[in-house]
């Protein structure tokens, strides 16, 4: 029996050593040490031995084998547990090396760059930045700016209308603002004079995109309302802006023009040294009807306004040949700036 026992022990230990995962080991444990297990069988066989001496010796041998097999199982379980954990860690491992080099960062779009620089320059001149809605009413976009229904100047704005009736409004009177000038009215309504504001923003016109036109573009509006404001303040502000934005070697001029919302009106041009004059935008003294629409008494206050395109500033600054390039989002173009 002792020989059988030792043979069984050696077999068991070899199997335990050969077990490759915890499930297998658990099954082995049950097979070897379970109530009906192979080694338990030897305990039963003790009863069949004849002398107490034999029983004691054999009993001791069985206990030693059970202990040895139990210890081998425990040791192998420890080993396999460590190995299983290592395998799980390896399987869940994340390769973080791709984040070791800094991810490439984008930058502001050329139009946004021009927009932000314009804001900076005007803030430096003492202006406050305000904004208005892109969807406007006919009243703010035209009527309050001295363009009553049927005014011929309305025809110059290829207006996109919105299928929406404003509360208390008239059908066909909701539109995408064609310029930032309606923000003048909103600023006058919202603020007490003196007012020194600029309003950059997106504007819309029914235009087919080509090298110099886009149906969506950007303008910046300026409005000053104070006591005793004259055309000289307007010219001085335009000149100060020109030098601050383009550089000290640039200068500006005003040319008589016409806008319904200003009287007198002018267009302003800039140039560098003896270079060509470049038309930048429109300006003028705020028309009394416009002051009244904004709730401001034209007998007490006067003011000037100006407006010009932001996209064109970016085009000029970077010598971009085609306006459409700025909105196709081709990285080969965008990454140049
Ligand atoms: N709103 C005009 C346009 O889009 C530009 C403009 C001209 C704005 C004269 C003004 C101004 O404030 O005084 O063509």
PDB file of C-alpha atoms and ligand atoms in Angstrom, residues 141 145 147 156-157 178-182 184 203 205 217 219-223 234 257-268 280-286 304-309, ligand 1:
ATOM      1  CA  UNK A 141     -31.543  96.207 -40.429  1.00  0.00           C
ATOM      2  CA  UNK A 145     -31.150 103.040 -40.264  1.00  0.00           C
ATOM      3  CA  UNK A 147     -34.076 103.112 -45.035  1.00  0.00           C
ATOM      4  CA  UNK A 156     -27.996  97.285 -52.788  1.00  0.00           C
ATOM      5  CA  UNK A 157     -28.248  94.734 -50.003  1.00  0.00           C
ATOM      6  CA  UNK A 178     -26.868  92.322 -44.291  1.00  0.00           C
ATOM      7  CA  UNK A 179     -24.457  94.476 -42.271  1.00  0.00           C
ATOM      8  CA  UNK A 180     -23.415  95.121 -38.660  1.00  0.00           C
ATOM      9  CA  UNK A 181     -25.079  98.575 -38.672  1.00  0.00           C
ATOM     10  CA  UNK A 182     -28.243  97.340 -36.841  1.00  0.00           C
ATOM     11  CA  UNK A 184     -25.752 100.700 -33.709  1.00  0.00           C
ATOM     12  CA  UNK A 203     -23.194  89.291 -42.030  1.00  0.00           C
ATOM     13  CA  UNK A 205     -25.902  88.586 -48.520  1.00  0.00           C
ATOM     14  CA  UNK A 217     -18.618  87.497 -44.449  1.00  0.00           C
ATOM     15  CA  UNK A 219     -17.782  93.357 -40.693  1.00  0.00           C
ATOM     16  CA  UNK A 220     -16.860  95.557 -37.800  1.00  0.00           C
ATOM     17  CA  UNK A 221     -19.082  98.493 -36.942  1.00  0.00           C
ATOM     18  CA  UNK A 222     -18.046 101.498 -34.886  1.00  0.00           C
ATOM     19  CA  UNK A 223     -20.331 103.955 -33.118  1.00  0.00           C
ATOM     20  CA  UNK A 234     -14.247 110.747 -37.033  1.00  0.00           C
ATOM     21  CA  UNK A 257     -19.967 109.407 -50.358  1.00  0.00           C
ATOM     22  CA  UNK A 258     -23.546 108.520 -49.535  1.00  0.00           C
ATOM     23  CA  UNK A 259     -25.126 106.229 -46.956  1.00  0.00           C
ATOM     24  CA  UNK A 260     -28.726 106.627 -45.766  1.00  0.00           C
ATOM     25  CA  UNK A 261     -27.703 106.292 -42.103  1.00  0.00           C
ATOM     26  CA  UNK A 262     -25.039 109.015 -42.065  1.00  0.00           C
ATOM     27  CA  UNK A 263     -25.043 112.677 -43.075  1.00  0.00           C
ATOM     28  CA  UNK A 264     -22.552 113.707 -44.239  1.00  0.00           C
ATOM     29  CA  UNK A 265     -21.161 110.352 -45.394  1.00  0.00           C
ATOM     30  CA  UNK A 266     -17.712 109.337 -46.529  1.00  0.00           C
ATOM     31  CA  UNK A 267     -15.693 106.382 -47.661  1.00  0.00           C
ATOM     32  CA  UNK A 268     -12.299 105.942 -46.114  1.00  0.00           C
ATOM     33  CA  UNK A 280     -11.572 100.148 -46.632  1.00  0.00           C
ATOM     34  CA  UNK A 281     -15.102 101.106 -45.578  1.00  0.00           C
ATOM     35  CA  UNK A 282     -17.848 103.637 -45.049  1.00  0.00           C
ATOM     36  CA  UNK A 283     -18.436 106.201 -42.340  1.00  0.00           C
ATOM     37  CA  UNK A 284     -20.128 109.451 -41.477  1.00  0.00           C
ATOM     38  CA  UNK A 285     -22.013 111.493 -38.916  1.00  0.00           C
ATOM     39  CA  UNK A 286     -24.949 109.535 -37.540  1.00  0.00           C
ATOM     40  CA  UNK A 304     -20.180 109.224 -35.918  1.00  0.00           C
ATOM     41  CA  UNK A 305     -20.240 105.683 -37.231  1.00  0.00           C
ATOM     42  CA  UNK A 306     -18.110 103.552 -39.477  1.00  0.00           C
ATOM     43  CA  UNK A 307     -18.166 100.050 -40.868  1.00  0.00           C
ATOM     44  CA  UNK A 308     -15.845  97.855 -42.906  1.00  0.00           C
ATOM     45  CA  UNK A 309     -15.178  94.275 -43.914  1.00  0.00           C
TER      46      UNK A 309
HETATM   47  N1  LIG B   1     -23.248  99.228 -43.384  1.00  0.00           N
HETATM   48  C1  LIG B   1     -22.479  99.656 -44.534  1.00  0.00           C
HETATM   49  C2  LIG B   1     -22.324  98.496 -45.501  1.00  0.00           C
HETATM   50  O1  LIG B   1     -22.477  97.375 -45.131  1.00  0.00           O
HETATM   51  C3  LIG B   1     -21.091 100.131 -44.095  1.00  0.00           C
HETATM   52  C4  LIG B   1     -21.177 101.411 -43.339  1.00  0.00           C
HETATM   53  C5  LIG B   1     -21.103 102.612 -43.997  1.00  0.00           C
HETATM   54  C6  LIG B   1     -21.316 101.418 -41.976  1.00  0.00           C
HETATM   55  C7  LIG B   1     -21.178 103.806 -43.336  1.00  0.00           C
HETATM   56  C8  LIG B   1     -21.393 102.610 -41.265  1.00  0.00           C
HETATM   57  C9  LIG B   1     -21.320 103.803 -41.974  1.00  0.00           C
HETATM   58  O2  LIG B   1     -21.523 102.668 -39.944  1.00  0.00           O
HETATM   59  O3  LIG B   1     -21.374 104.971 -41.295  1.00  0.00           O
HETATM   60  O4  LIG B   1     -22.043  98.729 -46.639  1.00  0.00           O
END
